[in-house]
Structure formats: structure tokens, C-alpha cells
PDB file of C-alpha atoms in Angstrom:
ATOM      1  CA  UNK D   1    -117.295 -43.893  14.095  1.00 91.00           C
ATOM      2  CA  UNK D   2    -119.200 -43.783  10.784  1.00 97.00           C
ATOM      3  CA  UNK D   3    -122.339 -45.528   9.611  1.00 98.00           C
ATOM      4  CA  UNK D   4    -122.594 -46.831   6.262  1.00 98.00           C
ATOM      5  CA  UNK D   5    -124.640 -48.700   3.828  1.00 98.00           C
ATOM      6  CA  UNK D   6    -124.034 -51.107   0.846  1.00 96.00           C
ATOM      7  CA  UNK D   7    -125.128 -50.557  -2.232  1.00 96.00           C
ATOM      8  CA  UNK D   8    -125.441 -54.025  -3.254  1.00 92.00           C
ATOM      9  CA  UNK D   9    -129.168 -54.052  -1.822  1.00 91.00           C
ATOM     10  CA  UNK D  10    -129.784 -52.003  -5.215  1.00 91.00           C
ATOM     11  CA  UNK D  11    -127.387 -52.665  -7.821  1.00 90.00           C
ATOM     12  CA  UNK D  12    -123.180 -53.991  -8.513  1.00 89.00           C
ATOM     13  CA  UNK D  13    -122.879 -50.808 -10.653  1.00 94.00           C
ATOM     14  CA  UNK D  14    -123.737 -47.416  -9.680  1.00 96.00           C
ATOM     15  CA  UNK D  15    -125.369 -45.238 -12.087  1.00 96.00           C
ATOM     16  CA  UNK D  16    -127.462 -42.153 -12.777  1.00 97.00           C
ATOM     17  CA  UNK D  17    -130.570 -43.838 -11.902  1.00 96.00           C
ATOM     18  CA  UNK D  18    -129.436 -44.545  -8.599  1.00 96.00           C
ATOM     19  CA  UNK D  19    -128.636 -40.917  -7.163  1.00 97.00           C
ATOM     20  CA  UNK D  20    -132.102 -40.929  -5.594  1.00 97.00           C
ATOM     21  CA  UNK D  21    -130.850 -43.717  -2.738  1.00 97.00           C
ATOM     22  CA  UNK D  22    -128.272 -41.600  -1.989  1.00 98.00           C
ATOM     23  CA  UNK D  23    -130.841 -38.848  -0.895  1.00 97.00           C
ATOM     24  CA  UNK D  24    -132.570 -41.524   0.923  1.00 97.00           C
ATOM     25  CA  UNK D  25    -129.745 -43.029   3.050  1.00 98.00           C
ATOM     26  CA  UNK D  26    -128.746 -39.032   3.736  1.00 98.00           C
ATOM     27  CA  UNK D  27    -131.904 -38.286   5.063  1.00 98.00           C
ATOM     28  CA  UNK D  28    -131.801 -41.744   6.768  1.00 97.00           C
ATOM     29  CA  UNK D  29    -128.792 -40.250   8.941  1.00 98.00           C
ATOM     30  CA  UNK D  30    -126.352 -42.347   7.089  1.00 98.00           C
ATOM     31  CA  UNK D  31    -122.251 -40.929   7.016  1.00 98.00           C
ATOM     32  CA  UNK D  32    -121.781 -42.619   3.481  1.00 98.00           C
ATOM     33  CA  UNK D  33    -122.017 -45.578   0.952  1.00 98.00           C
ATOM     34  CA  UNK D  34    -120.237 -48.750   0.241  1.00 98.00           C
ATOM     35  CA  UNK D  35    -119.868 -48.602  -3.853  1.00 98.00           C
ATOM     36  CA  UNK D  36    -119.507 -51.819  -5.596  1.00 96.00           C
ATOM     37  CA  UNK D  37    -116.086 -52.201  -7.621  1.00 97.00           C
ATOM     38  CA  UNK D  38    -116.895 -55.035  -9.888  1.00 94.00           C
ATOM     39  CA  UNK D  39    -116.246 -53.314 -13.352  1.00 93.00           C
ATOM     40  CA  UNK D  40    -115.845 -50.187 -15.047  1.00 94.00           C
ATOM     41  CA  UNK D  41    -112.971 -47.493 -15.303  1.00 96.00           C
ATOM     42  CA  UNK D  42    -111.557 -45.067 -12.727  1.00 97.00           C
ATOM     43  CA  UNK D  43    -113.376 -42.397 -14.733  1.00 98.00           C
ATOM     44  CA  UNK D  44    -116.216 -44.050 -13.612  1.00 98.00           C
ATOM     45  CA  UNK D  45    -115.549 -44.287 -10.196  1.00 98.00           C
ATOM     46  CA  UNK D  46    -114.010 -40.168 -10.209  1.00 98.00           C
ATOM     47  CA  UNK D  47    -118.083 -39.446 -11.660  1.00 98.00           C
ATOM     48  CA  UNK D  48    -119.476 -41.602  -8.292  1.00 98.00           C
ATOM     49  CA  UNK D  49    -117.165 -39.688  -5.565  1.00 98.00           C
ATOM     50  CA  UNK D  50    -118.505 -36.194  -7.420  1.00 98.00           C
ATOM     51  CA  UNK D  51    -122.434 -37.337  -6.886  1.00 98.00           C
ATOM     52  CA  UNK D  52    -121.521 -38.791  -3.268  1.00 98.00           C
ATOM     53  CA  UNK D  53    -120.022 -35.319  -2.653  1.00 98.00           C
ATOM     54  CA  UNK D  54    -123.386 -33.547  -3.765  1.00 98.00           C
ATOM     55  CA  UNK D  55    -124.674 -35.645  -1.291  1.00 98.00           C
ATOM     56  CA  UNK D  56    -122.743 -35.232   1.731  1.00 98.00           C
ATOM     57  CA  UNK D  57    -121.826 -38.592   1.674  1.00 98.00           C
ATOM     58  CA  UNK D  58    -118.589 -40.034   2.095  1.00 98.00           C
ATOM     59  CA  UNK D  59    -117.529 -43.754   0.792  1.00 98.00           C
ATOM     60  CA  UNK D  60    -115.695 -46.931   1.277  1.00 98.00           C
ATOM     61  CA  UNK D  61    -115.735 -49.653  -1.929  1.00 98.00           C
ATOM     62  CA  UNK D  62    -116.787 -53.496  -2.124  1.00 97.00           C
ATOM     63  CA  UNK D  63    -114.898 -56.004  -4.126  1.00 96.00           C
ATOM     64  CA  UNK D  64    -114.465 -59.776  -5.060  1.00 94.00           C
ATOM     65  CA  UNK D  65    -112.083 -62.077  -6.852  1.00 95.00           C
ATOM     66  CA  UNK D  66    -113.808 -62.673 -10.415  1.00 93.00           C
ATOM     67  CA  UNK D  67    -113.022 -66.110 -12.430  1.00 92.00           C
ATOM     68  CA  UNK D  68    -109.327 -66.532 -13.128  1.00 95.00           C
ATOM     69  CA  UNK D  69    -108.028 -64.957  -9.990  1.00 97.00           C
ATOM     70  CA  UNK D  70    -106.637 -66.327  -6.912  1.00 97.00           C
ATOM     71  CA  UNK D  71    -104.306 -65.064  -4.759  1.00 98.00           C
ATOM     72  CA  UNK D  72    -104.198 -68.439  -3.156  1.00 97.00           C
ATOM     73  CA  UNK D  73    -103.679 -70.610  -6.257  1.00 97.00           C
ATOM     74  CA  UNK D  74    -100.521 -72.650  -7.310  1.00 97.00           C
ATOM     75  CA  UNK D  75    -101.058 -71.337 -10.299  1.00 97.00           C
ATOM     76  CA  UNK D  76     -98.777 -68.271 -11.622  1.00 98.00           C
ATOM     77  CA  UNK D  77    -101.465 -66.702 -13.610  1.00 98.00           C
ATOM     78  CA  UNK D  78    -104.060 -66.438 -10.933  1.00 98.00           C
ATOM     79  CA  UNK D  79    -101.706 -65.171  -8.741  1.00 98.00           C
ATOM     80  CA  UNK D  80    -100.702 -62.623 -11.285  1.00 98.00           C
ATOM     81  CA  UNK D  81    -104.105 -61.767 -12.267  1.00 98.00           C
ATOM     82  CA  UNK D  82    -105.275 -61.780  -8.612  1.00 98.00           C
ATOM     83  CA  UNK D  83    -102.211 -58.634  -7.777  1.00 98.00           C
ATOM     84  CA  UNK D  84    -103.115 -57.480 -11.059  1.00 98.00           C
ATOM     85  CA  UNK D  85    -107.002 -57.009  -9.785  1.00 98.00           C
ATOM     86  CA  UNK D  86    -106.192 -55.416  -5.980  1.00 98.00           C
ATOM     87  CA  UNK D  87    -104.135 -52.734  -8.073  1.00 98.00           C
ATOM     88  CA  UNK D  88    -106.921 -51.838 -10.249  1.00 98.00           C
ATOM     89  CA  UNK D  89    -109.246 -51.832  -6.750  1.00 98.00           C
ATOM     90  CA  UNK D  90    -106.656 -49.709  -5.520  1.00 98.00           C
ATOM     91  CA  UNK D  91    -106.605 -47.481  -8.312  1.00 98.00           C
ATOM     92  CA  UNK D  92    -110.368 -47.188  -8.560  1.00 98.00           C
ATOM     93  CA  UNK D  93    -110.482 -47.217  -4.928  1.00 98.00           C
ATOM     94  CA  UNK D  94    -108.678 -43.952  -4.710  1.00 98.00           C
ATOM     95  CA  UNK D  95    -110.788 -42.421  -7.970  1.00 98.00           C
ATOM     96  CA  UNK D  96    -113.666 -42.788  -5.611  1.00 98.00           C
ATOM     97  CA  UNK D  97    -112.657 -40.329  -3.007  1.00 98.00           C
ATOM     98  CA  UNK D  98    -112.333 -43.797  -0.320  1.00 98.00           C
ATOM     99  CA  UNK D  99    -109.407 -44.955   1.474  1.00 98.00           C
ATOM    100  CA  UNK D 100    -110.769 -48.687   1.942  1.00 98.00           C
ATOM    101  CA  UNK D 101    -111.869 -51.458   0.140  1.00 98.00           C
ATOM    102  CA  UNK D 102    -113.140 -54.935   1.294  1.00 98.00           C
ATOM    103  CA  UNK D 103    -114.246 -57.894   0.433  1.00 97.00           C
ATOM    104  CA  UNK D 104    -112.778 -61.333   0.014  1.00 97.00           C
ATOM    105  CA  UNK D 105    -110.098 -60.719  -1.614  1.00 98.00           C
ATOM    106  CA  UNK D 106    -107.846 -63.980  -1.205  1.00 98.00           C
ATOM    107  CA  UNK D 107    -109.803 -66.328  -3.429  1.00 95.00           C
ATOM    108  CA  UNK D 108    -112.220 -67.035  -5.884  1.00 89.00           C
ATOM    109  CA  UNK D 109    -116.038 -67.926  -4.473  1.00 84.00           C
ATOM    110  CA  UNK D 110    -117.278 -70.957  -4.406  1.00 83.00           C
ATOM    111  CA  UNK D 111    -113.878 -72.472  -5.187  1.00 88.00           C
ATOM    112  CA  UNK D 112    -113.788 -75.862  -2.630  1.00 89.00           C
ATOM    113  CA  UNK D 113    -110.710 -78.177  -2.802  1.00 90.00           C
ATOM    114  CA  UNK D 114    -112.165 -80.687  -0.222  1.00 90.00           C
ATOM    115  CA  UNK D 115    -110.001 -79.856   2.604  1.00 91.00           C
ATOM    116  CA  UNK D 116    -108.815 -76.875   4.856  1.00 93.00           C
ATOM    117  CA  UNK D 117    -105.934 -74.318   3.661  1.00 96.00           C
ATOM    118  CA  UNK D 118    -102.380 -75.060   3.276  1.00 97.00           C
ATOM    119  CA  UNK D 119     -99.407 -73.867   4.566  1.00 98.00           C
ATOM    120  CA  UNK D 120     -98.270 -73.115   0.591  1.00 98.00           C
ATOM    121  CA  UNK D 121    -101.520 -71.691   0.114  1.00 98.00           C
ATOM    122  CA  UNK D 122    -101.272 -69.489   3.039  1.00 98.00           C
ATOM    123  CA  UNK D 123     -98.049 -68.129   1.776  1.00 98.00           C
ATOM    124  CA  UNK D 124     -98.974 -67.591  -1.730  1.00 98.00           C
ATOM    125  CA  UNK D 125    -101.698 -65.167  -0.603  1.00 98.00           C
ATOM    126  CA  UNK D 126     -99.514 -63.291   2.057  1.00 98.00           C
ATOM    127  CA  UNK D 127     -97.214 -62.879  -0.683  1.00 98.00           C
ATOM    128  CA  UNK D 128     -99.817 -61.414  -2.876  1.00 98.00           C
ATOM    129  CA  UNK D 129    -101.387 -59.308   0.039  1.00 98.00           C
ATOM    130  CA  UNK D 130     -97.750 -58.133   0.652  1.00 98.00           C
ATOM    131  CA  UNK D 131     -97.397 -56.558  -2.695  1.00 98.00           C
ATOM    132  CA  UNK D 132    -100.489 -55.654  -3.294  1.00 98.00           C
ATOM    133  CA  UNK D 133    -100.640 -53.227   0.176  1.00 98.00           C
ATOM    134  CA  UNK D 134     -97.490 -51.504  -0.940  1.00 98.00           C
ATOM    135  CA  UNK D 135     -98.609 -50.779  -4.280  1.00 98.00           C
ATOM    136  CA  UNK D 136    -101.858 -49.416  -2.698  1.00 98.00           C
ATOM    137  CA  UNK D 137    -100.427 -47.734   0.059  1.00 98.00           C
ATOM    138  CA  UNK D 138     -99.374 -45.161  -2.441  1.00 97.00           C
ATOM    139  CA  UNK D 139    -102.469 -44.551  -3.103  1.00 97.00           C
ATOM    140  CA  UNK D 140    -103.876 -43.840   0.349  1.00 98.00           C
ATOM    141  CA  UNK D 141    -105.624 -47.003   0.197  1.00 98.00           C
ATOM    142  CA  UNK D 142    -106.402 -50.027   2.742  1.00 98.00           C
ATOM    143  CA  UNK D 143    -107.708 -53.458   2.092  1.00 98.00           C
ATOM    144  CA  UNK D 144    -109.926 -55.197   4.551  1.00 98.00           C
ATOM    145  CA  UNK D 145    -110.018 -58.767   3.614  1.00 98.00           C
ATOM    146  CA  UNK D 146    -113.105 -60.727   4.139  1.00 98.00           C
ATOM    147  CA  UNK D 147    -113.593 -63.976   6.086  1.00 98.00           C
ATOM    148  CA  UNK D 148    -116.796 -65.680   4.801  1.00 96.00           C
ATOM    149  CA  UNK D 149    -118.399 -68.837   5.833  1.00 95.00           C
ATOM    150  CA  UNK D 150    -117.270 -72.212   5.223  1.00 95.00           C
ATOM    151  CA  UNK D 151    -120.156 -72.463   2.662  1.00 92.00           C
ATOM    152  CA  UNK D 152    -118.436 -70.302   0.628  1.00 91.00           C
ATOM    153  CA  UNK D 153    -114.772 -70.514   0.246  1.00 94.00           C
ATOM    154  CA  UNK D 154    -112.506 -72.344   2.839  1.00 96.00           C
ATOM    155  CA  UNK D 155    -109.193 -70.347   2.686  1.00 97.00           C
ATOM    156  CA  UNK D 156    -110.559 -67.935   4.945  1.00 98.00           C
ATOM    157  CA  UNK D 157    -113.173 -68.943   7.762  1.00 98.00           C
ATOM    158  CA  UNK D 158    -112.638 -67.764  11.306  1.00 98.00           C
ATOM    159  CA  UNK D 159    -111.432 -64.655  13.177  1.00 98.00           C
ATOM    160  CA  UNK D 160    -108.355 -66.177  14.302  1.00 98.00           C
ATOM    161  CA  UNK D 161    -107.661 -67.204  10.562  1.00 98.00           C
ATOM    162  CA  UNK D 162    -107.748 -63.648   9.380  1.00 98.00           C
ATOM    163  CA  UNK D 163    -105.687 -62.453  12.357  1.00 98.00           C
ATOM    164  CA  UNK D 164    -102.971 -64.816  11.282  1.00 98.00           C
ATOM    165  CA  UNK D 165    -103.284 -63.528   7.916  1.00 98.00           C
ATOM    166  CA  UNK D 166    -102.612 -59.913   8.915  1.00 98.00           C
ATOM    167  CA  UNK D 167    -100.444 -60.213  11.007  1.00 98.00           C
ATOM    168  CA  UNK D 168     -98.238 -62.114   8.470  1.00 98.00           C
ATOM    169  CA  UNK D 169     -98.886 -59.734   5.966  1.00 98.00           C
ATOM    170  CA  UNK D 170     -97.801 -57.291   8.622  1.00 98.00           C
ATOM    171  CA  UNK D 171     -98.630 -53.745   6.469  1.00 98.00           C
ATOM    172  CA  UNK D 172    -100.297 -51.056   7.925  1.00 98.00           C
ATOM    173  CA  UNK D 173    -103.260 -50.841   5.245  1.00 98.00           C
ATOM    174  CA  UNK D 174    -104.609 -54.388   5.518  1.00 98.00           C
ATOM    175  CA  UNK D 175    -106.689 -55.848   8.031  1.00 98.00           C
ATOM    176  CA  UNK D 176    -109.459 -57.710   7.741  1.00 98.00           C
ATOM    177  CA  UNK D 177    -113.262 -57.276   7.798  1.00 98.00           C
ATOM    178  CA  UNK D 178    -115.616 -58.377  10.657  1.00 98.00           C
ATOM    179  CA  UNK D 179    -118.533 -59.562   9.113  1.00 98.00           C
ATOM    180  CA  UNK D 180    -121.477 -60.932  11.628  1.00 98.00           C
ATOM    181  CA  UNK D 181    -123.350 -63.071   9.116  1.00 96.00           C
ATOM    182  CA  UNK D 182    -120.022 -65.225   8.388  1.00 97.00           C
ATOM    183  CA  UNK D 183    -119.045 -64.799  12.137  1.00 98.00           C
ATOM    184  CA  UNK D 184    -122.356 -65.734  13.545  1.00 97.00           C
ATOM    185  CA  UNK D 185    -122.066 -68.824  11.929  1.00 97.00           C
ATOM    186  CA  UNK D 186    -118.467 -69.531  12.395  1.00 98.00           C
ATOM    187  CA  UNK D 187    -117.724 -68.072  15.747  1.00 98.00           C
ATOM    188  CA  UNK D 188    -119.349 -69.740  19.053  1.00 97.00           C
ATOM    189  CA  UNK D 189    -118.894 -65.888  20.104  1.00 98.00           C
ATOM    190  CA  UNK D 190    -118.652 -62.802  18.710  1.00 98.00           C
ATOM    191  CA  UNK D 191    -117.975 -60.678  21.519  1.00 98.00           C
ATOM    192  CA  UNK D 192    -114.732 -62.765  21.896  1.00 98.00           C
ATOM    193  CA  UNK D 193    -113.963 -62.694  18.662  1.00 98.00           C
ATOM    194  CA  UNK D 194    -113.726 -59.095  18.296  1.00 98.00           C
ATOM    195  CA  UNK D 195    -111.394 -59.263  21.703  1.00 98.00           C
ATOM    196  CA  UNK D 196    -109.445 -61.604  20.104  1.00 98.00           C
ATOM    197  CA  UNK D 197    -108.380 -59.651  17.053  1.00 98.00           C
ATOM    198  CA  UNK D 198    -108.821 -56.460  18.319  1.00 98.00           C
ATOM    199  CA  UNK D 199    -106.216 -54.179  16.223  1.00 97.00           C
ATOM    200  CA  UNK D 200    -106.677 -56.406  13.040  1.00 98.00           C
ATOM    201  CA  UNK D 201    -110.114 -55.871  11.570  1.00 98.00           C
ATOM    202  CA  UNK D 202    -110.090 -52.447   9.888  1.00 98.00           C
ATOM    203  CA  UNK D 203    -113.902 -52.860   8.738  1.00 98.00           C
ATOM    204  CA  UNK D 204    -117.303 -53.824  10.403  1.00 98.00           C
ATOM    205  CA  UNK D 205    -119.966 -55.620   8.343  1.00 98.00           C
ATOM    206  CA  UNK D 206    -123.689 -55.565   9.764  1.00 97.00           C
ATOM    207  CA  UNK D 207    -125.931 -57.918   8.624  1.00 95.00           C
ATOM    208  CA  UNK D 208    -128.430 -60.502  10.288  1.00 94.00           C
ATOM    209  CA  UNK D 209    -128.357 -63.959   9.915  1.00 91.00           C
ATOM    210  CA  UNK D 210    -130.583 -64.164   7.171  1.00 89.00           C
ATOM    211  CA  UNK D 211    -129.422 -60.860   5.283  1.00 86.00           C
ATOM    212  CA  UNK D 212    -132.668 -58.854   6.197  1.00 84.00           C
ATOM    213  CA  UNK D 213    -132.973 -55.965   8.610  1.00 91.00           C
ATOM    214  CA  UNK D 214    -130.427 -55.914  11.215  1.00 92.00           C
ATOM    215  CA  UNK D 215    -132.168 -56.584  14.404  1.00 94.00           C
ATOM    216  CA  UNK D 216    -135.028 -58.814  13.407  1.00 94.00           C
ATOM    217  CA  UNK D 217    -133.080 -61.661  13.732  1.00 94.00           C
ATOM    218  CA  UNK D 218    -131.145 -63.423  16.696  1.00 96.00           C
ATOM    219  CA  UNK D 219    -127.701 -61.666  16.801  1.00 97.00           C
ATOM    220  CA  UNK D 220    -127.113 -60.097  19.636  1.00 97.00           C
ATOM    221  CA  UNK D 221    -125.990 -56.832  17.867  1.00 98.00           C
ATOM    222  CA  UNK D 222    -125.780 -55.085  21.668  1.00 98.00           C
ATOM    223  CA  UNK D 223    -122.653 -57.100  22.696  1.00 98.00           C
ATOM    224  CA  UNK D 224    -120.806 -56.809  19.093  1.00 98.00           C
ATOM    225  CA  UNK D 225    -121.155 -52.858  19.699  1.00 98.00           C
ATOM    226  CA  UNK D 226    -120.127 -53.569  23.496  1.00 98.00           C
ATOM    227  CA  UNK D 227    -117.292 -55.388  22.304  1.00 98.00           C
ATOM    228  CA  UNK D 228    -116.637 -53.287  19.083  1.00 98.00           C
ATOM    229  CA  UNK D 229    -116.368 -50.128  21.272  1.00 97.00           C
ATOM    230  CA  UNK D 230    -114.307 -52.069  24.262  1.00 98.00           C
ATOM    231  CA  UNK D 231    -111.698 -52.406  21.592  1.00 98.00           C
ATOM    232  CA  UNK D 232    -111.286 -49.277  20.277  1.00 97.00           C
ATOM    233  CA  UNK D 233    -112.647 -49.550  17.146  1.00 98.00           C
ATOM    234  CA  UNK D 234    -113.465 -46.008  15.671  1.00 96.00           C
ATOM    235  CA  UNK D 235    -114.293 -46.949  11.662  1.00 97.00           C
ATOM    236  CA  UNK D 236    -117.055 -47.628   9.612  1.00 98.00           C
ATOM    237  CA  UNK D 237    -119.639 -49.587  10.431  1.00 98.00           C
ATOM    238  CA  UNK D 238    -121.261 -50.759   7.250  1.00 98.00           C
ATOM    239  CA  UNK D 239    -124.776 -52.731   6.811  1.00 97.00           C
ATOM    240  CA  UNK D 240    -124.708 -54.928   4.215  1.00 94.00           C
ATOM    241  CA  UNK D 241    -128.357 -56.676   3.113  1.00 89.00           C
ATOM    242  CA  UNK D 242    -129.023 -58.485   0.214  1.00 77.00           C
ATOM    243  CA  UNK D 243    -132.666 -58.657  -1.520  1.00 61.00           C
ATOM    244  CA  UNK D 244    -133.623 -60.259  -5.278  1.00 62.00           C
ATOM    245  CA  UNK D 245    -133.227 -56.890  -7.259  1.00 62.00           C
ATOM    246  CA  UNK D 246    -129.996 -58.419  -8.691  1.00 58.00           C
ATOM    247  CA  UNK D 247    -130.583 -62.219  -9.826  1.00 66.00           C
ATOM    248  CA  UNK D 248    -126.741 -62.478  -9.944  1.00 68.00           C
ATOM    249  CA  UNK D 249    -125.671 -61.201  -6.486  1.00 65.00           C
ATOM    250  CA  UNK D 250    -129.177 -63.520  -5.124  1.00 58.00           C
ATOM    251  CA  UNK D 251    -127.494 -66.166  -6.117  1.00 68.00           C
ATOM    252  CA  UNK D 252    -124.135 -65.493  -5.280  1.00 66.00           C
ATOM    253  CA  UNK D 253    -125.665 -65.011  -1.584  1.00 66.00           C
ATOM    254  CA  UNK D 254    -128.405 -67.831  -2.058  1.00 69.00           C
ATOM    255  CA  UNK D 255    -131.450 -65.290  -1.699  1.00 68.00           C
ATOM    256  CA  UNK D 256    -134.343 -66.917  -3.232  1.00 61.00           C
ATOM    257  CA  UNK D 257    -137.166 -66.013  -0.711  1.00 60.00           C
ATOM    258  CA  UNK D 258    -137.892 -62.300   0.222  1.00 66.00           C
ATOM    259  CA  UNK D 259    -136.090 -61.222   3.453  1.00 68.00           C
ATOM    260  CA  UNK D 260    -137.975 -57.790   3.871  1.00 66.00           C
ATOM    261  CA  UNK D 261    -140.983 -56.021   2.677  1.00 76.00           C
ATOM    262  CA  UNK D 262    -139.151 -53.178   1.090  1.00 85.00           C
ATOM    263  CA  UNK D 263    -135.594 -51.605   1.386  1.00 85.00           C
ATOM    264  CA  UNK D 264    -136.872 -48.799   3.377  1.00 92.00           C
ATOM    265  CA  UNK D 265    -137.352 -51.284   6.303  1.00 92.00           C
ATOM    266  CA  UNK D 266    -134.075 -52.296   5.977  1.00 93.00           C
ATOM    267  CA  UNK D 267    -131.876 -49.216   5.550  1.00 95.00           C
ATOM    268  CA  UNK D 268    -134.279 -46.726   8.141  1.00 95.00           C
ATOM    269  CA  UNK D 269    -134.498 -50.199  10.929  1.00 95.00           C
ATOM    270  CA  UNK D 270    -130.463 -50.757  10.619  1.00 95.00           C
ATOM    271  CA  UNK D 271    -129.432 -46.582  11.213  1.00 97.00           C
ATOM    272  CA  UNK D 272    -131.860 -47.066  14.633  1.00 97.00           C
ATOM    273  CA  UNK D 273    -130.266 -50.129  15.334  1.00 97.00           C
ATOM    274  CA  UNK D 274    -127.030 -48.692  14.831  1.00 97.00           C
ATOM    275  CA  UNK D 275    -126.978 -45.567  16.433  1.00 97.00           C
ATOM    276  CA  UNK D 276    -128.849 -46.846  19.695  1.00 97.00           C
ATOM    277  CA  UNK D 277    -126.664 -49.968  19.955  1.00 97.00           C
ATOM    278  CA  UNK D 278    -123.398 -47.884  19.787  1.00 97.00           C
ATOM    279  CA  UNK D 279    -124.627 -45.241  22.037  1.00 97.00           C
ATOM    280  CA  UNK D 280    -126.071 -47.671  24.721  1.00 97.00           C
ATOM    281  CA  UNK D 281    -122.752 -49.613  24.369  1.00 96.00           C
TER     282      UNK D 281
END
């Protein structure tokens, strides 16, 4: 079991000025970082995994489809450019010193077509999944593919959605990432959710129902860790909190009131909440 924390709260590219949170979240008792992948070259990426070494900090990486990719689509190009994009994750992936990467990586955000998925749509993406997990596989690398609310995308909702998805895709290195802000608003309950597809998810997301500190909020975060450990689950366990630093990713996640009084509060409440939920669990 390892605790980790997103970088998102702070910034979608990691930089010099940014080593200092890395000191924090160490002294914080965290065992490493989520890193943003949203641009930038593996070089990049090779620079991040030597200053998360200095550290002590190991890493997994965060992802999305941008414009123009779908894995989903019935369009050839989207599909292409959608493979095309989990390679490079992959790639960089691997240049980070990490052996997963999540996010939603089946289609593009806040893409609605008025109705639920379709069987061709379904098939297009385990198609692109399929190729994309061999190619990474190579690499040492796993994708956990992220179910978000039906607010934001409608491909993939629901637990049982993404254990379908996985278990068509059927590789070793993809699963699929439990999330409890999508789940606690998607899932009547979470506990038997994560019975349900125990074996599939391959990544745990932390984060209260309005994105603030975990455990100010009314998720029962005592039976997810009951259930989490029932199932066997030994991975990371990941908060992931969004403030207003970033005006893009606030209104990607439709933050426009403050959620916390500083990140301090949020990063230093969640490793309590964390630690003493798994080990009462």
C-alpha cells in the first residue's frame, strides 16, 4: 500500500519552482506524487523522476484525452490520434521512473452525444485499449482508465461499466481507476462497488465530494478502506483535490468557490485520514 498525492492541486506542469511541495508532501509522510502528463517531452519527464528521487518520492502519472482524440469515436483520426497519445503517455510514463498512468483515457471531456454508449463505441475503444496496453506493456507500463461522472463524459460512468471494459480488453496492464468523487455520485454504494470489481481497478482516487479535504465531507472513507482492504487491494492510494491556482483545470472540474483555506489543510488532513482509515480497516 502506498499513499500518494496529485499534483494538480498546484500546477498541470511540473517545474523547478515546484520542488519545494515535494519536501512538503515528504515530510507530510507521503510515499510519492501523481505528475501531470499533459505536455512536454520525455526529457522532461526523465528531469521530474531525478528531483522525485532527491526526494524519496516515488510516482505514478495523470493524463486526459486533449481535443481531437477519442478512442471511442467513429472517426479514424481520433482513433488514431487517441493510440497515438496512450503511446506517448506510455513513453513519458516510463521516462518518469512510474509504472502507471490514469486518467480517462477513452474519450474526450465534455464530449455528450445525448444518449448512453454503443455497442460500436464500446468496441472501438477496446480495440484502442487493446493496442495501446501491448505497446505499453513493453515499457513496464499500466493504464488505469478513469470512470467519471455522467456530468462529464457518458462513455464511461459506473463501476460495472469499467469492469466490462477490462475485462474485454483482457491485458494484464489495464484496469481501471476507482475514483470516490465520480463513484459517490454514481454508485448507491461504494463498498459494493469495490466488491464488485475487485481484481479490475488497478488505482484508488481519494477525493471528497466537493474536491476539498478528504474527510470533511460525507463519504464514508472508513468502509471504502474496509472494502478496499477486503479485496486485496495493495496499490496506491492517491488524493486528488482541486483548488483555483489553475483557472484551466477550475474549470475543467467546475471549482469556482474556495474548497479549503490553504493546501496544507488538504494534503496534512488527507495523510491522517489515510493512514488511520487503512489501519483501523
Amino acid at each position: 500500500m502506498k499513499f500518494g498525492f496529485n499534483l494538480l492541486l498546484w500546477t498541470a506542469h511540473f517545474e523547478e519552482q515546484h520542488l519545494p511541495i515535494l519536501d512538503d508532501l515528504k515530510a507530510a509522510g507521503y510515499d510519492g506524487v501523481e505528475v501531470p502528463i499533459f505536455g512536454g517531452e520525455e526529457a522532461h519527464f526523465a528531469w521530474v523522476r531525478t528531483r522525485l528521487a532527491d526526494a524519496g518520492l516515488a510516482s505514478t502519472g495523470v493524463a486526459f484525452f486533449p481535443p481531437g482524440t477519442d478512442a471511442t469515436s467513429a472517426d479514424p483520426a481520433e482513433r488514431a490520434a487517441a493510440l497515438d497519445h496512450m503511446k506517448w503517455l506510455a513513453d513519458c510514463t516510463a521516462a518518469l521512473g512510474a509504472d502507471l498512468v490514469c486518467g480517462p483515457l477513452h474519450q474526450t471531456l465534455g464530449r455528450f452525444s445525448g444518449a448512453g454508449p454503443t455497442a460500436d463505441e464500446f468496441a472501438r475503444c477496446v480495440e484502442v485499449h487493446k493496442e495501446a496496453a501491448a505497446y505499453a506493456g513493453k515499457a513496464g507500463v499500466s493504464y488505469s482508465v478513469e470512470p467519471l461522472n455522467r456530468f462529464e463524459c457518458y462513455f464511461l460512468n459506473t463501476a460495472a461499466a469499467a469492469r466490462t471494459l477490462v475485462d474485454a480488453v483482457g491485458a494484464a496492464n489495464h484496469g481501471y481507476l476507482y475514483d470516490t468523487f465520480h463513484f459517490n455520485i454514481e454508485e448507491k454504494s461504494q463498498a459494493r462497488a469495490i466488491q464488485a470489481t475487485a481484481g479490475r481497478f488497478n488505482h484508488v482516487h481519494i477525493s471528497e465530494n466537493d474536491r476539498g479535504t478528504p474527510g470533511t465531507g460525507p463519504i464514508d472513507f472508513a468502509s471504502v478502506f474496509k472494502a478496499l482492504k477486503a479485496s486485496g487491494y495493495d496499490g496506491w492510494v492517491t488524493v486528488e483535490s482541486f483548488g483555483s491556482a489553475l483557472p484551466d483545470i477550475a474549470a475543467a472540474t467546475r471549482v469556482w468557490r474556495p474548497l479549503f483555506d490553504k493546501p496544507e489543510d488538504v494534503y496534512r488532513g488527507a495523510i491522517k485520514l489515510m493512514r488511520e482509515g487503512w489501519a483501523a480497516a
